[in-house]
PDB file of C-alpha atoms in Angstrom:
ATOM      1  CA  MET K   1      85.828 -39.387  -6.501  1.00 87.00           C
ATOM      2  CA  PRO K   2      87.342 -37.173  -9.433  1.00 92.00           C
ATOM      3  CA  TRP K   3      86.003 -33.702 -10.046  1.00 92.00           C
ATOM      4  CA  PHE K   4      85.109 -34.524 -13.657  1.00 93.00           C
ATOM      5  CA  VAL K   5      82.751 -37.396 -12.423  1.00 95.00           C
ATOM      6  CA  TRP K   6      80.736 -34.816 -10.594  1.00 94.00           C
ATOM      7  CA  LEU K   7      80.493 -32.749 -13.490  1.00 94.00           C
ATOM      8  CA  LEU K   8      79.200 -35.461 -15.696  1.00 96.00           C
ATOM      9  CA  ALA K   9      76.634 -36.150 -12.862  1.00 95.00           C
ATOM     10  CA  ALA K  10      75.634 -32.428 -13.008  1.00 95.00           C
ATOM     11  CA  GLY K  11      75.363 -32.563 -16.741  1.00 95.00           C
ATOM     12  CA  ALA K  12      73.163 -35.771 -16.780  1.00 96.00           C
ATOM     13  CA  LEU K  13      70.965 -34.105 -13.975  1.00 96.00           C
ATOM     14  CA  GLY K  14      70.629 -30.926 -16.046  1.00 94.00           C
ATOM     15  CA  VAL K  15      69.556 -32.998 -18.782  1.00 95.00           C
ATOM     16  CA  ALA K  16      67.082 -34.716 -16.724  1.00 95.00           C
ATOM     17  CA  GLU K  17      65.731 -31.242 -15.510  1.00 94.00           C
ATOM     18  CA  PHE K  18      65.320 -30.077 -19.112  1.00 94.00           C
ATOM     19  CA  PHE K  19      62.804 -32.936 -19.805  1.00 93.00           C
ATOM     20  CA  THR K  20      60.988 -32.880 -16.466  1.00 92.00           C
ATOM     21  CA  LEU K  21      60.986 -29.239 -15.553  1.00 88.00           C
ATOM     22  CA  THR K  22      60.368 -30.048 -11.642  1.00 88.00           C
ATOM     23  CA  LEU K  23      63.326 -28.034 -10.367  1.00 90.00           C
ATOM     24  CA  VAL K  24      64.480 -30.921  -8.477  1.00 93.00           C
ATOM     25  CA  PHE K  25      66.895 -32.479 -10.785  1.00 95.00           C
ATOM     26  CA  GLY K  26      68.263 -28.849 -11.504  1.00 94.00           C
ATOM     27  CA  LEU K  27      68.930 -28.180  -7.874  1.00 94.00           C
ATOM     28  CA  LEU K  28      70.681 -31.667  -7.602  1.00 94.00           C
ATOM     29  CA  ALA K  29      72.679 -30.655 -10.630  1.00 96.00           C
ATOM     30  CA  GLY K  30      73.723 -27.413  -8.713  1.00 95.00           C
ATOM     31  CA  ALA K  31      74.715 -29.559  -5.670  1.00 96.00           C
ATOM     32  CA  ALA K  32      76.794 -31.896  -7.970  1.00 96.00           C
ATOM     33  CA  LEU K  33      78.609 -28.697  -9.181  1.00 96.00           C
ATOM     34  CA  VAL K  34      79.151 -27.845  -5.540  1.00 96.00           C
ATOM     35  CA  ALA K  35      80.669 -31.377  -4.989  1.00 96.00           C
ATOM     36  CA  ALA K  36      82.921 -31.136  -8.128  1.00 96.00           C
ATOM     37  CA  VAL K  37      84.206 -27.505  -6.698  1.00 96.00           C
ATOM     38  CA  VAL K  38      84.928 -29.419  -3.479  1.00 96.00           C
ATOM     39  CA  ALA K  39      86.574 -32.345  -5.278  1.00 95.00           C
ATOM     40  CA  GLY K  40      88.669 -29.854  -7.277  1.00 94.00           C
ATOM     41  CA  VAL K  41      89.968 -28.257  -4.117  1.00 95.00           C
ATOM     42  CA  GLY K  42      91.270 -31.745  -2.959  1.00 93.00           C
ATOM     43  CA  VAL K  43      88.585 -32.583  -0.232  1.00 95.00           C
ATOM     44  CA  GLY K  44      88.214 -36.380   0.245  1.00 94.00           C
ATOM     45  CA  LEU K  45      85.045 -38.485  -0.740  1.00 94.00           C
ATOM     46  CA  LEU K  46      83.351 -37.791   2.716  1.00 95.00           C
ATOM     47  CA  GLY K  47      83.816 -34.092   2.263  1.00 95.00           C
ATOM     48  CA  GLN K  48      82.228 -34.182  -1.224  1.00 95.00           C
ATOM     49  CA  LEU K  49      79.256 -36.267  -0.267  1.00 95.00           C
ATOM     50  CA  LEU K  50      78.572 -33.938   2.731  1.00 96.00           C
ATOM     51  CA  ALA K  51      78.847 -30.958   0.356  1.00 96.00           C
ATOM     52  CA  LEU K  52      76.431 -32.727  -1.994  1.00 95.00           C
ATOM     53  CA  GLY K  53      73.987 -33.330   0.754  1.00 96.00           C
ATOM     54  CA  ALA K  54      74.246 -29.754   2.137  1.00 96.00           C
ATOM     55  CA  ALA K  55      73.808 -28.050  -1.128  1.00 96.00           C
ATOM     56  CA  ALA K  56      71.011 -30.692  -2.097  1.00 95.00           C
ATOM     57  CA  ALA K  57      69.122 -30.005   1.170  1.00 96.00           C
ATOM     58  CA  VAL K  58      69.392 -26.188   0.850  1.00 95.00           C
ATOM     59  CA  GLY K  59      68.196 -26.202  -2.571  1.00 93.00           C
ATOM     60  CA  LEU K  60      65.309 -28.582  -2.069  1.00 93.00           C
ATOM     61  CA  VAL K  61      64.230 -27.204   1.432  1.00 95.00           C
ATOM     62  CA  VAL K  62      64.783 -23.414   0.818  1.00 94.00           C
ATOM     63  CA  VAL K  63      65.188 -22.441  -2.991  1.00 92.00           C
ATOM     64  CA  ARG K  64      62.589 -24.751  -4.494  1.00 91.00           C
ATOM     65  CA  PRO K  65      59.547 -23.758  -2.390  1.00 92.00           C
ATOM     66  CA  VAL K  66      60.487 -20.070  -3.120  1.00 92.00           C
ATOM     67  CA  ALA K  67      60.809 -20.693  -6.715  1.00 90.00           C
ATOM     68  CA  LEU K  68      57.637 -22.509  -7.094  1.00 89.00           C
ATOM     69  CA  ARG K  69      55.774 -19.785  -5.204  1.00 90.00           C
ATOM     70  CA  GLN K  70      57.140 -17.205  -7.700  1.00 88.00           C
ATOM     71  CA  MET K  71      56.244 -19.091 -10.742  1.00 85.00           C
ATOM     72  CA  ALA K  72      52.771 -19.580  -9.447  1.00 87.00           C
ATOM     73  CA  GLN K  73      52.120 -15.789  -9.271  1.00 84.00           C
ATOM     74  CA  GLN K  74      50.551 -13.895 -12.301  1.00 77.00           C
ATOM     75  CA  PRO K  75      53.007 -11.536 -14.015  1.00 70.00           C
ATOM     76  CA  LEU K  76      52.673  -8.067 -12.930  1.00 71.00           C
ATOM     77  CA  VAL K  77      52.771  -6.472 -16.374  1.00 71.00           C
ATOM     78  CA  ARG K  78      49.995  -7.298 -18.723  1.00 70.00           C
ATOM     79  CA  GLU K  79      50.699  -6.835 -22.579  1.00 74.00           C
ATOM     80  CA  GLY K  80      48.625  -6.405 -25.603  1.00 79.00           C
ATOM     81  CA  SER K  81      44.965  -6.400 -25.399  1.00 81.00           C
ATOM     82  CA  ASP K  82      45.002  -8.001 -21.795  1.00 81.00           C
ATOM     83  CA  ALA K  83      46.379  -4.507 -20.587  1.00 84.00           C
ATOM     84  CA  LEU K  84      43.121  -2.978 -21.536  1.00 88.00           C
ATOM     85  CA  ILE K  85      40.947  -5.015 -19.226  1.00 91.00           C
ATOM     86  CA  GLY K  86      39.932  -2.850 -16.505  1.00 90.00           C
ATOM     87  CA  LYS K  87      40.200   0.367 -18.311  1.00 93.00           C
ATOM     88  CA  ARG K  88      37.592   3.101 -18.431  1.00 95.00           C
ATOM     89  CA  ALA K  89      36.171   3.995 -21.880  1.00 95.00           C
ATOM     90  CA  GLU K  90      33.552   6.201 -23.476  1.00 95.00           C
ATOM     91  CA  VAL K  91      30.747   5.071 -25.505  1.00 95.00           C
ATOM     92  CA  VAL K  92      30.954   6.706 -29.096  1.00 96.00           C
ATOM     93  CA  GLN K  93      28.120   4.483 -30.529  1.00 95.00           C
ATOM     94  CA  GLU K  94      25.265   2.895 -28.494  1.00 95.00           C
ATOM     95  CA  VAL K  95      26.368  -0.324 -27.140  1.00 95.00           C
ATOM     96  CA  THR K  96      23.914  -3.401 -26.905  1.00 94.00           C
ATOM     97  CA  ALA K  97      24.296  -6.983 -26.425  1.00 92.00           C
ATOM     98  CA  THR K  98      25.333  -7.289 -30.287  1.00 93.00           C
ATOM     99  CA  ARG K  99      27.156  -4.252 -31.402  1.00 94.00           C
ATOM    100  CA  GLY K 100      28.585  -0.696 -30.449  1.00 95.00           C
ATOM    101  CA  LEU K 101      31.490   1.394 -30.427  1.00 96.00           C
ATOM    102  CA  ILE K 102      33.724   2.771 -27.566  1.00 96.00           C
ATOM    103  CA  LYS K 103      36.877   5.170 -27.234  1.00 95.00           C
ATOM    104  CA  LEU K 104      39.372   3.222 -25.496  1.00 92.00           C
ATOM    105  CA  SER K 105      43.006   4.385 -24.786  1.00 88.00           C
ATOM    106  CA  GLY K 106      42.490   6.845 -27.781  1.00 90.00           C
ATOM    107  CA  GLU K 107      41.365   4.269 -30.103  1.00 91.00           C
ATOM    108  CA  GLU K 108      37.901   3.220 -31.270  1.00 94.00           C
ATOM    109  CA  TRP K 109      36.852  -0.223 -30.419  1.00 94.00           C
ATOM    110  CA  SER K 110      33.852  -2.354 -31.236  1.00 95.00           C
ATOM    111  CA  ALA K 111      32.088  -3.279 -28.222  1.00 96.00           C
ATOM    112  CA  ARG K 112      29.217  -5.093 -26.870  1.00 95.00           C
ATOM    113  CA  ALA K 113      27.484  -5.145 -23.431  1.00 95.00           C
ATOM    114  CA  LEU K 114      28.351  -7.873 -20.830  1.00 93.00           C
ATOM    115  CA  ASP K 115      24.651  -7.846 -19.639  1.00 90.00           C
ATOM    116  CA  GLU K 116      22.829  -8.666 -22.591  1.00 89.00           C
ATOM    117  CA  SER K 117      19.786  -6.694 -21.385  1.00 90.00           C
ATOM    118  CA  HIS K 118      21.705  -3.371 -21.169  1.00 89.00           C
ATOM    119  CA  VAL K 119      21.450  -0.823 -23.803  1.00 92.00           C
ATOM    120  CA  ILE K 120      24.382   1.840 -23.016  1.00 94.00           C
ATOM    121  CA  PRO K 121      23.790   5.360 -24.362  1.00 93.00           C
ATOM    122  CA  VAL K 122      26.378   7.491 -26.247  1.00 94.00           C
ATOM    123  CA  GLY K 123      28.673   9.342 -23.661  1.00 93.00           C
ATOM    124  CA  ALA K 124      28.389   6.832 -20.931  1.00 93.00           C
ATOM    125  CA  LEU K 125      31.435   5.711 -19.242  1.00 94.00           C
ATOM    126  CA  VAL K 126      32.156   2.032 -19.308  1.00 95.00           C
ATOM    127  CA  ASP K 127      34.532  -0.511 -17.799  1.00 95.00           C
ATOM    128  CA  VAL K 128      36.335  -3.091 -20.018  1.00 95.00           C
ATOM    129  CA  MET K 129      35.556  -6.490 -18.619  1.00 94.00           C
ATOM    130  CA  GLU K 130      36.960  -8.587 -21.285  1.00 93.00           C
ATOM    131  CA  ILE K 131      38.593  -8.512 -24.800  1.00 93.00           C
ATOM    132  CA  GLU K 132      37.378 -11.109 -27.262  1.00 92.00           C
ATOM    133  CA  GLY K 133      39.352 -10.540 -30.580  1.00 90.00           C
ATOM    134  CA  ALA K 134      38.721  -7.138 -31.477  1.00 89.00           C
ATOM    135  CA  THR K 135      35.585  -6.417 -29.500  1.00 94.00           C
ATOM    136  CA  ALA K 136      35.542  -5.093 -25.894  1.00 95.00           C
ATOM    137  CA  ILE K 137      33.068  -6.518 -23.781  1.00 95.00           C
ATOM    138  CA  VAL K 138      32.111  -3.610 -21.414  1.00 96.00           C
ATOM    139  CA  TYR K 139      29.830  -2.808 -18.337  1.00 94.00           C
ATOM    140  CA  PRO K 140      28.570   0.603 -17.456  1.00 94.00           C
ATOM    141  CA  ARG K 141      30.275   2.485 -14.474  1.00 89.00           C
ATOM    142  CA  GLU K 142      27.085   4.133 -13.316  1.00 82.00           C
ATOM    143  CA  LEU K 143      23.413   2.861 -13.242  1.00 73.00           C
ATOM    144  CA  LEU K 144      21.409   3.057 -16.380  1.00 65.00           C
ATOM    145  CA  PRO K 145      18.140   4.835 -16.574  1.00 60.00           C
TER     146      PRO K 145
END
């Protein structure tokens, strides 16, 4: 089979991958490119089909599971307000279930207590549990009196 037919097949498989995002068609497109190279070198149809099968098998059995595992992991770097979750802060104005003020990463943030029964006094250290808009949801680091 001529090499340009394999290139056309690779292009069609690439388009299919674009619409499905399953990694299957993309790996098959790569296998078709391998077959195109083998065909361009002058190997016969049987060699082309063997190259296609081998490249497809390696892609689907080895590469795809690794890629899926990597895509399922959470990113290591958190950005924006997500990066503030888990940080320590100091209470500047008493924090209750409805209002309060903390010093977090050098900035003052409005805050409220995670546990609605807590009243966290000025000077207490807290952990940021969540960020809702411009409000930090905090929990005291130490037992309250």
